[in-house]
Coordinates of N, CA and C in Angstrom, one line a residue:
X266 N 45.5 41.3 -106.0 CA 45.8 42.8 -105.9 C 46.1 43.2 -104.4
X267 N 45.2 42.7 -103.5 CA 45.4 43.0 -102.1 C 46.7 42.5 -101.6
X268 N 47.0 41.2 -101.9 CA 48.2 40.6 -101.5 C 49.5 41.3 -102.1
X269 N 49.4 41.7 -103.4 CA 50.4 42.4 -104.0 C 50.7 43.8 -103.3
X270 N 49.6 44.4 -103.0 CA 49.7 45.8 -102.3 C 50.4 45.6 -101.0
X271 N 49.9 44.5 -100.2 CA 50.4 44.3 -98.9 C 51.9 44.0 -99.0
X272 N 52.4 43.2 -100.0 CA 53.8 42.8 -100.1 C 54.5 44.0 -100.5
X273 N 54.1 44.8 -101.5 CA 54.8 46.0 -101.8 C 55.0 46.9 -100.6
X274 N 54.1 47.0 -99.7 CA 54.2 47.8 -98.6 C 55.2 47.2 -97.6
X275 N 55.0 45.9 -97.3 CA 55.8 45.3 -96.3 C 57.3 44.9 -96.6
X276 N 57.6 44.7 -98.0 CA 59.0 44.4 -98.1 C 59.8 45.7 -98.2
X277 N 61.0 45.7 -97.7 CA 61.9 46.8 -97.8 C 62.1 47.3 -99.3
X278 N 62.1 48.5 -99.4 CA 62.3 49.1 -100.7 C 63.7 49.6 -100.9
X279 N 64.4 48.9 -101.7 CA 65.8 49.3 -102.0 C 66.0 49.6 -103.4
X280 N 66.1 51.0 -103.8 CA 66.2 51.4 -105.2 C 67.4 50.8 -105.9
X281 N 67.2 50.5 -107.2 CA 68.3 50.1 -108.1 C 68.6 51.3 -108.9
X282 N 69.5 52.1 -108.4 CA 69.8 53.4 -109.0 C 70.5 53.4 -110.3
X283 N 69.9 54.2 -111.1 CA 70.5 54.4 -112.5 C 70.1 55.8 -113.0
X284 N 70.6 56.2 -114.2 CA 70.0 57.5 -114.6 C 68.6 57.3 -115.1
X285 N 67.7 58.2 -114.7 CA 66.3 58.0 -115.0 C 65.9 59.5 -115.4
X286 N 65.1 59.5 -116.4 CA 64.3 60.7 -116.9 C 63.0 60.6 -116.4
X287 N 62.7 61.5 -115.3 CA 61.4 61.5 -114.6 C 60.3 61.8 -115.6
X288 N 60.6 62.8 -116.6 CA 59.4 63.1 -117.5 C 59.0 61.8 -118.4
X289 N 60.1 61.0 -118.7 CA 59.7 59.8 -119.5 C 58.9 58.8 -118.6
X290 N 59.3 58.7 -117.4 CA 58.4 57.9 -116.5 C 57.1 58.3 -116.4
X291 N 56.9 59.6 -116.2 CA 55.6 60.2 -116.1 C 54.7 60.0 -117.4
X292 N 55.4 60.3 -118.5 CA 54.8 60.0 -119.8 C 54.4 58.5 -120.0
X293 N 55.3 57.5 -119.6 CA 54.9 56.1 -119.7 C 53.7 55.9 -118.9
X294 N 53.5 56.4 -117.8 CA 52.3 56.2 -116.9 C 51.1 56.7 -117.7
X295 N 51.2 57.9 -118.2 CA 50.1 58.6 -118.8 C 49.7 57.9 -120.1
X296 N 50.6 57.3 -120.8 CA 50.3 56.6 -122.0 C 49.6 55.2 -121.6
X297 N 50.0 54.6 -120.6 CA 49.4 53.3 -120.1 C 47.9 53.7 -119.7
X298 N 47.7 54.8 -119.1 CA 46.4 55.2 -118.6 C 45.5 56.0 -119.7
X299 N 46.1 56.2 -120.8 CA 45.3 57.1 -121.9 C 43.9 56.6 -122.2
X300 N 43.6 55.5 -122.3 CA 42.3 55.0 -122.7 C 41.2 55.3 -121.6
X301 N 41.7 55.0 -120.3 CA 40.8 55.3 -119.3 C 40.7 56.7 -118.9
X302 N 41.7 57.5 -119.2 CA 41.6 59.1 -119.1 C 40.6 59.5 -120.1
X303 N 40.7 59.2 -121.3 CA 39.8 59.6 -122.3 C 38.4 59.1 -122.0
X304 N 38.2 57.9 -121.5 CA 36.9 57.4 -121.1 C 36.3 58.2 -120.1
X305 N 37.1 58.6 -119.2 CA 36.5 59.5 -118.0 C 36.5 60.9 -118.2
X306 N 36.9 61.3 -119.6 CA 36.9 62.7 -120.0 C 37.8 63.5 -119.0
X307 N 38.9 63.1 -118.8 CA 40.0 63.7 -118.0 C 41.1 64.3 -118.9
X308 N 41.3 65.7 -118.8 CA 42.3 66.3 -119.5 C 43.6 66.3 -118.7
X309 N 44.7 66.0 -119.4 CA 45.9 66.2 -118.6 C 46.8 67.2 -119.2
X310 N 47.3 68.2 -118.3 CA 48.2 69.2 -118.7 C 49.5 68.8 -118.1
X311 N 50.5 69.0 -119.0 CA 51.9 68.6 -118.7 C 52.8 70.0 -118.7
X312 N 53.7 70.0 -117.7 CA 54.7 71.1 -117.8 C 55.9 70.6 -117.1
X313 N 56.8 70.2 -118.0 CA 58.0 69.5 -117.5 C 59.3 70.5 -117.6
X314 N 59.8 70.7 -116.5 CA 61.0 71.7 -116.5 C 62.4 71.0 -116.5
X315 N 62.4 69.6 -116.6 CA 63.7 69.1 -116.4 C 64.4 68.9 -117.7
X316 N 63.7 69.2 -118.7 CA 64.4 69.2 -120.1 C 65.1 68.0 -120.4
X317 N 64.6 66.8 -120.1 CA 65.4 65.6 -120.3 C 66.5 65.3 -119.5
X318 N 66.8 66.1 -118.5 CA 68.0 65.9 -117.7 C 67.7 64.7 -116.8
X319 N 68.5 63.6 -116.7 CA 68.2 62.5 -115.9 C 68.6 62.8 -114.5
X320 N 67.9 62.0 -113.6 CA 68.2 62.0 -112.1 C 68.7 60.6 -111.9
X321 N 69.3 60.6 -110.8 CA 69.7 59.1 -110.2 C 68.6 58.5 -109.4
X322 N 67.9 57.6 -110.0 CA 66.7 57.0 -109.3 C 66.5 55.7 -109.9
X323 N 65.5 54.9 -109.3 CA 64.9 53.7 -109.7 C 63.7 54.0 -110.5
X324 N 63.8 54.0 -111.8 CA 62.6 54.2 -112.7 C 61.4 53.4 -112.5
X325 N 61.8 52.1 -112.2 CA 60.7 51.1 -112.0 C 59.9 51.4 -110.7
X326 N 60.6 51.8 -109.7 CA 59.9 52.2 -108.4 C 59.1 53.4 -108.6
X327 N 59.7 54.4 -109.3 CA 59.1 55.7 -109.5 C 57.9 55.5 -110.4
X328 N 57.9 54.6 -111.4 CA 56.8 54.2 -112.2 C 55.7 53.7 -111.2
X329 N 55.9 52.8 -110.2 CA 54.9 52.5 -109.5 C 54.2 53.4 -108.5
X330 N 55.2 54.4 -108.1 CA 54.6 55.4 -107.2 C 53.8 56.4 -107.9
X331 N 54.2 56.9 -109.2 CA 53.4 57.7 -109.9 C 52.2 57.1 -110.4
X332 N 52.1 55.8 -110.7 CA 50.9 55.1 -111.2 C 49.9 55.1 -109.9
X333 N 50.3 54.8 -108.9 CA 49.4 54.9 -107.7 C 48.8 56.3 -107.6
X334 N 49.6 57.3 -107.7 CA 49.0 58.7 -107.6 C 48.0 59.1 -108.8
X335 N 48.4 58.6 -110.0 CA 47.6 58.9 -111.1 C 46.2 58.2 -110.9
X336 N 46.2 57.0 -110.4 CA 45.0 56.2 -110.3 C 44.1 56.9 -109.2
X337 N 44.8 57.3 -108.1 CA 44.0 58.1 -107.2 C 43.4 59.4 -107.7
X338 N 44.1 60.2 -108.5 CA 43.6 61.4 -109.1 C 42.5 61.0 -110.1
X339 N 42.6 59.9 -110.9 CA 41.5 59.5 -111.7 C 40.2 59.3 -111.0
X340 N 40.4 58.6 -109.8 CA 39.1 58.1 -109.1 C 38.6 59.4 -108.4
X341 N 39.4 60.5 -108.2 CA 38.8 61.6 -107.7 C 38.0 62.4 -108.7
X342 N 38.1 62.0 -109.9 CA 37.5 62.8 -111.0 C 36.5 62.0 -111.7
X343 N 35.4 61.6 -111.0 CA 34.4 60.7 -111.6 C 33.8 61.2 -113.0
X344 N 33.6 62.6 -112.8 CA 32.8 63.2 -114.0 C 33.6 64.2 -114.7
X345 N 34.8 63.7 -115.2 CA 35.7 64.5 -115.8 C 36.4 65.5 -115.1
X346 N 37.3 66.4 -115.6 CA 38.2 67.2 -114.9 C 39.6 67.3 -115.5
X347 N 40.5 67.7 -114.7 CA 41.8 68.0 -115.1 C 42.9 67.4 -114.1
X348 N 43.9 66.8 -114.7 CA 45.1 66.5 -113.9 C 46.2 67.2 -114.5
X349 N 46.9 67.9 -113.7 CA 48.1 68.8 -114.0 C 49.4 68.1 -113.5
X350 N 50.3 67.9 -114.3 CA 51.6 67.2 -114.0 C 52.6 68.3 -114.3
X351 N 53.3 68.6 -113.2 CA 54.4 69.7 -113.2 C 55.6 69.1 -112.7
X352 N 56.8 69.4 -113.4 CA 58.1 69.1 -112.8 C 58.9 70.4 -112.7
X353 N 59.6 70.7 -111.7 CA 60.4 71.8 -111.6 C 61.6 71.6 -110.7
X354 N 62.6 72.5 -110.8 CA 63.7 72.4 -109.7 C 63.4 73.3 -108.6
X355 N 63.6 72.7 -107.4 CA 63.3 73.5 -106.1 C 64.4 74.6 -105.8
X356 N 65.5 74.4 -106.4 CA 66.6 75.2 -106.0 C 67.4 75.6 -107.3
X357 N 68.2 76.7 -107.2 CA 69.0 77.2 -108.3 C 70.1 76.2 -108.8
X358 N 70.5 75.5 -107.8 CA 71.6 74.4 -108.1 C 71.0 73.2 -108.9
X359 N 69.7 73.2 -108.9 CA 69.0 72.0 -109.5 C 69.4 70.7 -108.8
X360 N 69.4 70.8 -107.5 CA 69.7 69.5 -106.8 C 68.5 68.7 -106.3
X361 N 67.3 69.4 -106.4 CA 66.1 68.8 -106.1 C 64.9 68.9 -107.1
X362 N 64.6 67.9 -107.6 CA 63.4 67.8 -108.7 C 62.1 67.7 -107.9
X363 N 61.1 68.6 -108.1 CA 59.9 68.5 -107.5 C 58.9 68.0 -108.5
X364 N 58.1 67.1 -108.2 CA 57.1 66.5 -109.2 C 55.7 66.8 -108.5
X365 N 54.8 67.6 -109.1 CA 53.5 67.9 -108.6 C 52.4 67.2 -109.5
X366 N 51.6 66.4 -108.9 CA 50.5 65.9 -109.7 C 49.2 66.4 -109.0
X367 N 48.4 67.2 -109.6 CA 47.2 67.9 -109.0 C 46.0 67.5 -109.8
X368 N 44.9 67.4 -109.1 CA 43.6 67.2 -109.8 C 42.7 68.2 -109.5
X369 N 41.5 68.3 -110.1 CA 40.4 69.2 -109.9 C 39.2 68.4 -109.2
X370 N 39.6 67.4 -108.5 CA 38.4 66.7 -107.8 C 37.9 67.4 -106.7
X371 N 37.1 66.7 -105.8 CA 36.6 67.3 -104.6 C 37.5 67.6 -103.5
X372 N 38.7 67.0 -103.6 CA 39.6 67.3 -102.5 C 39.5 66.3 -101.3
X373 N 40.3 66.4 -100.3 CA 40.3 65.6 -99.1 C 39.9 66.3 -98.0
X374 N 39.1 65.8 -97.1 CA 38.7 66.6 -96.0 C 39.8 66.8 -94.9
X375 N 39.6 67.8 -94.1 CA 40.6 68.1 -93.1 C 40.8 66.9 -92.1
X376 N 39.8 66.2 -91.9 CA 39.8 65.1 -90.9 C 40.7 64.0 -91.6
X377 N 40.6 63.8 -92.8 CA 41.2 62.7 -93.5 C 42.7 63.0 -94.0
X378 N 43.0 64.3 -94.1 CA 44.3 64.5 -94.7 C 45.5 64.2 -93.9
X379 N 45.2 64.2 -92.5 CA 46.3 63.8 -91.6 C 46.5 62.2 -91.5
X380 N 45.5 61.5 -92.1 CA 45.6 60.1 -92.1 C 46.0 59.5 -93.5
X381 N 46.1 60.2 -94.4 CA 46.0 59.8 -95.9 C 47.3 58.9 -96.1
X382 N 48.4 59.0 -95.4 CA 49.6 58.1 -95.8 C 49.5 57.0 -94.8
X383 N 48.6 56.9 -93.9 CA 48.6 55.7 -92.9 C 48.2 54.4 -93.6
X384 N 49.0 53.3 -93.3 CA 48.7 52.1 -94.0 C 47.2 51.7 -93.7
X385 N 46.5 51.2 -94.6 CA 45.2 50.5 -94.5 C 44.1 51.7 -94.4
X386 N 44.4 53.0 -94.4 CA 43.4 54.0 -94.3 C 42.9 54.3 -95.8
X387 N 41.6 54.3 -95.9 CA 40.9 54.5 -97.2 C 39.6 55.1 -97.0
X388 N 39.2 55.8 -97.9 CA 37.7 56.5 -97.9 C 37.0 55.8 -99.0
X389 N 37.6 54.8 -99.6 CA 36.7 54.1 -100.7 C 36.2 52.9 -100.2
X390 N 35.2 52.4 -100.9 CA 34.6 51.0 -100.6 C 35.4 50.0 -101.0
X391 N 36.2 50.2 -102.1 CA 37.2 49.1 -102.5 C 38.6 49.7 -102.4
X392 N 39.5 48.9 -102.4 CA 41.0 49.3 -102.1 C 41.5 48.9 -100.9
X393 N 42.8 48.9 -100.8 CA 43.5 48.4 -99.6 C 43.9 49.5 -98.6
X394 N 44.0 50.8 -99.1 CA 44.6 51.8 -98.2 C 46.0 51.7 -98.1
X395 N 46.6 51.0 -99.1 CA 48.1 51.0 -99.1 C 48.8 51.8 -100.1
X396 N 48.0 52.3 -101.1 CA 48.6 53.1 -102.3 C 49.5 54.1 -101.8
X397 N 49.1 55.0 -101.1 CA 49.9 56.2 -100.7 C 50.9 55.9 -99.6
X398 N 50.7 54.8 -98.9 CA 51.8 54.4 -98.0 C 52.9 53.8 -98.8
X399 N 52.7 53.0 -99.8 CA 53.6 52.6 -100.9 C 54.4 53.7 -101.5
X400 N 53.6 54.7 -101.9 CA 54.2 55.8 -102.6 C 55.2 56.5 -101.6
X401 N 54.8 56.7 -100.4 CA 55.7 57.4 -99.4 C 57.0 56.5 -99.2
X402 N 57.0 55.1 -99.1 CA 58.0 54.3 -98.8 C 59.0 54.4 -100.1
X403 N 58.5 54.4 -101.2 CA 59.3 54.5 -102.5 C 60.0 55.8 -102.5
X404 N 59.3 56.8 -102.4 CA 59.9 58.2 -102.4 C 60.9 58.4 -101.3
X405 N 60.7 58.0 -100.0 CA 61.6 58.1 -99.0 C 62.9 57.2 -99.2
X406 N 62.6 56.0 -99.8 CA 63.8 55.2 -100.0 C 64.8 55.9 -101.0
X407 N 64.4 56.9 -101.9 CA 65.2 57.7 -102.7 C 65.7 58.9 -101.9
X408 N 65.5 59.0 -100.7 CA 65.9 60.2 -100.0 C 65.1 61.4 -100.3
X409 N 63.8 61.2 -100.8 CA 62.9 62.3 -101.1 C 61.8 62.5 -100.0
X410 N 60.9 63.4 -100.4 CA 59.7 63.6 -99.4 C 58.5 63.6 -100.3
X411 N 57.4 63.3 -99.7 CA 56.0 63.5 -100.3 C 55.0 64.2 -99.4
X412 N 54.4 65.0 -100.0 CA 53.4 65.9 -99.1 C 52.2 66.0 -100.0
X413 N 51.1 66.4 -99.3 CA 49.8 66.4 -99.9 C 49.1 67.8 -99.5
X414 N 48.6 68.4 -100.5 CA 47.9 69.8 -100.2 C 46.4 69.6 -100.8
X415 N 45.5 69.9 -100.0 CA 44.1 69.8 -100.5 C 43.3 70.9 -99.9
X416 N 43.1 72.0 -100.6 CA 43.2 72.3 -102.0 C 44.8 72.6 -102.4
X417 N 45.0 72.4 -103.6 CA 46.4 72.6 -104.2 C 46.9 74.0 -103.8
X418 N 48.3 74.3 -103.8 CA 48.9 75.5 -103.5 C 48.4 76.6 -104.5
X419 N 48.4 77.8 -104.1 CA 48.0 78.9 -104.8 C 48.5 79.1 -106.2
X420 N 49.8 78.5 -106.5 CA 50.4 78.7 -107.7 C 49.7 77.8 -108.8
X421 N 49.0 77.0 -108.3 CA 48.2 76.0 -109.2 C 46.8 76.5 -109.3
X422 N 46.6 77.8 -109.2 CA 45.2 78.4 -109.2 C 44.4 78.1 -110.4
X423 N 45.1 77.8 -111.5 CA 44.4 77.4 -112.7 C 43.4 76.2 -112.4
X424 N 43.7 75.5 -111.4 CA 42.9 74.4 -110.9 C 41.8 74.8 -110.1
X425 N 41.4 76.0 -110.1 CA 40.2 76.7 -109.4 C 40.3 76.4 -107.9
X426 N 41.5 76.2 -107.3 CA 41.6 76.1 -105.9 C 40.7 75.0 -105.3
X427 N 40.6 74.0 -106.0 CA 39.9 72.8 -105.5 C 40.7 71.6 -105.9
X428 N 40.4 70.5 -105.3 CA 41.2 69.2 -105.6 C 42.3 69.0 -104.7
X429 N 43.3 68.2 -105.1 CA 44.3 67.8 -104.3 C 45.6 67.8 -105.1
X430 N 46.7 68.1 -104.5 CA 48.1 68.1 -105.1 C 48.9 67.2 -104.3
X431 N 49.7 66.1 -105.0 CA 50.6 65.5 -104.3 C 52.0 66.0 -104.8
X432 N 52.8 66.4 -103.8 CA 54.1 67.0 -104.1 C 55.2 66.2 -103.7
X433 N 56.0 65.7 -104.6 CA 57.2 64.9 -104.4 C 58.4 65.6 -104.7
X434 N 59.4 65.6 -103.7 CA 60.7 66.1 -103.9 C 61.7 65.1 -103.9
X435 N 62.5 65.0 -105.0 CA 63.5 63.9 -105.2 C 64.8 64.6 -105.4
X436 N 65.9 64.1 -104.6 CA 67.2 64.6 -104.9 C 67.7 64.1 -106.4
X437 N 68.2 65.0 -107.1 CA 68.8 64.7 -108.4 C 69.9 63.5 -108.3
X438 N 70.6 63.6 -107.3 CA 71.7 62.6 -107.1 C 71.8 62.3 -105.6
X439 N 71.0 61.3 -105.1 CA 70.9 60.9 -103.7 C 72.2 60.5 -103.1
X440 N 73.3 60.2 -104.0 CA 74.6 59.8 -103.4 C 75.4 61.1 -103.0
X441 N 74.9 62.4 -103.3 CA 75.7 63.5 -102.9 C 75.4 64.0 -101.6

């Protein structure tokens, strides 16, 4: 696992672009994690705005990025809680799809939030500290950005203003 994480981080990420439905990629991840989510008593709220409209992306790479984020969110919710998955367009032309994955965990300290994407940085006893660095590499290889807010933005107030939100912005068509 450590070697795989290191190789995923070290090798250049070149997306294999095709039409990709981000809502289906997210659902595939959640289906894969379903048993563990139930075991940990984690509720998942979904609000997908893309209405099945595809983006031009590498679905396999996005799958890996989202899985890393979901695993981190689950680990932040040791005693149950909520993960909210939201997709929305950031502009009226629908050129940028925003994906927000937020949890109701304890959040990330101010000291750590600036280091969270640094390779090998971790606050856990186990793990490589490469998960979010890999996420950033994948998203940036798509021409997108990834940001972290802890606590989540005010518009996610349902989450009681605690926890963490990962905010990903993806161009709908990176070739434009």
